[in-house]
C-alpha cells in the first residue's frame, strides 16, 4: 500500500464526490472507468483526520487546504489539492494553503502522480493581483494543472480530467 494511502485513510469521505464548506462547494460526477476519492484533510472540519499532525507534528500555524481529491483512470493518476472560500478576495490565502499542503505532502507522493490545485470561491470577482497567484500556482503545479474560480459546470472534474475549457468551448490556457 502506498504511503500516501496510509496518510489519508482517516480523512476519506467514503462514497462522496461532493464537498461543501460554509457557502462554497465542489462536486465531481464520476464517468465510467474513473475512480474519484475525496479526503477532507482540514482537521478543523474533520477532527478525525490526523494528516496535519502526521505532516507537521506539533508545529503550529501551518496553512492547509480543505481537500485532497484522488482521481484515477487506467492511464492517469492525479492528486488535487482543493481549497474552498466564501469570497475570492481570499485568493492569496487559498493559494498559500494549497501550495503549502502540496510542498509538505509531495515528499510522500510516488512519482506516478500528477499534482494539481483547484481553488473555488462562491462569491466575489478575482482581485487585481490574481495574476500573481496564477504565477505562483503555475510555478508549483505547471501549465494546465491548476484552476481557480472557474464557475463552469464540473470545473473540478474538467481539471482532473485535463479538459479545462473556457465558455464557448476550446482549451483554456492558464496565463503565465
Short mmCIF file of C-alpha atoms in Angstrom, two decimals, residues 8-14 19 21 38-52 66-67:
data_model
loop_
_atom_site.label_atom_id
_atom_site.label_comp_id
_atom_site.label_asym_id
_atom_site.label_seq_id
_atom_site.Cartn_x
_atom_site.Cartn_y
_atom_site.Cartn_z
CA UNK A 8 -5.04 9.85 4.08
CA UNK A 9 -7.04 6.88 5.36
CA UNK A 10 -8.52 8.71 8.37
CA UNK A 11 -9.61 11.59 6.11
CA UNK A 12 -11.55 9.63 3.47
CA UNK A 13 -15.15 10.66 2.77
CA UNK A 14 -16.46 7.22 1.71
CA UNK A 19 -17.97 18.62 -0.55
CA UNK A 21 -17.61 24.19 3.38
CA UNK A 38 -12.45 12.86 -1.62
CA UNK A 39 -10.37 13.33 1.52
CA UNK A 40 -11.38 16.07 3.97
CA UNK A 41 -7.94 16.89 5.34
CA UNK A 42 -8.78 20.02 7.35
CA UNK A 43 -8.74 18.88 10.96
CA UNK A 44 -10.96 21.83 11.95
CA UNK A 45 -13.88 20.48 9.91
CA UNK A 46 -12.80 16.82 10.20
CA UNK A 47 -11.32 16.26 13.68
CA UNK A 48 -10.77 12.55 12.92
CA UNK A 49 -8.24 13.41 10.21
CA UNK A 50 -4.72 13.31 11.56
CA UNK A 51 -2.91 14.47 8.41
CA UNK A 52 -1.84 17.82 9.88
CA UNK A 66 -9.57 21.68 2.70
CA UNK A 67 -9.45 18.63 0.46
#
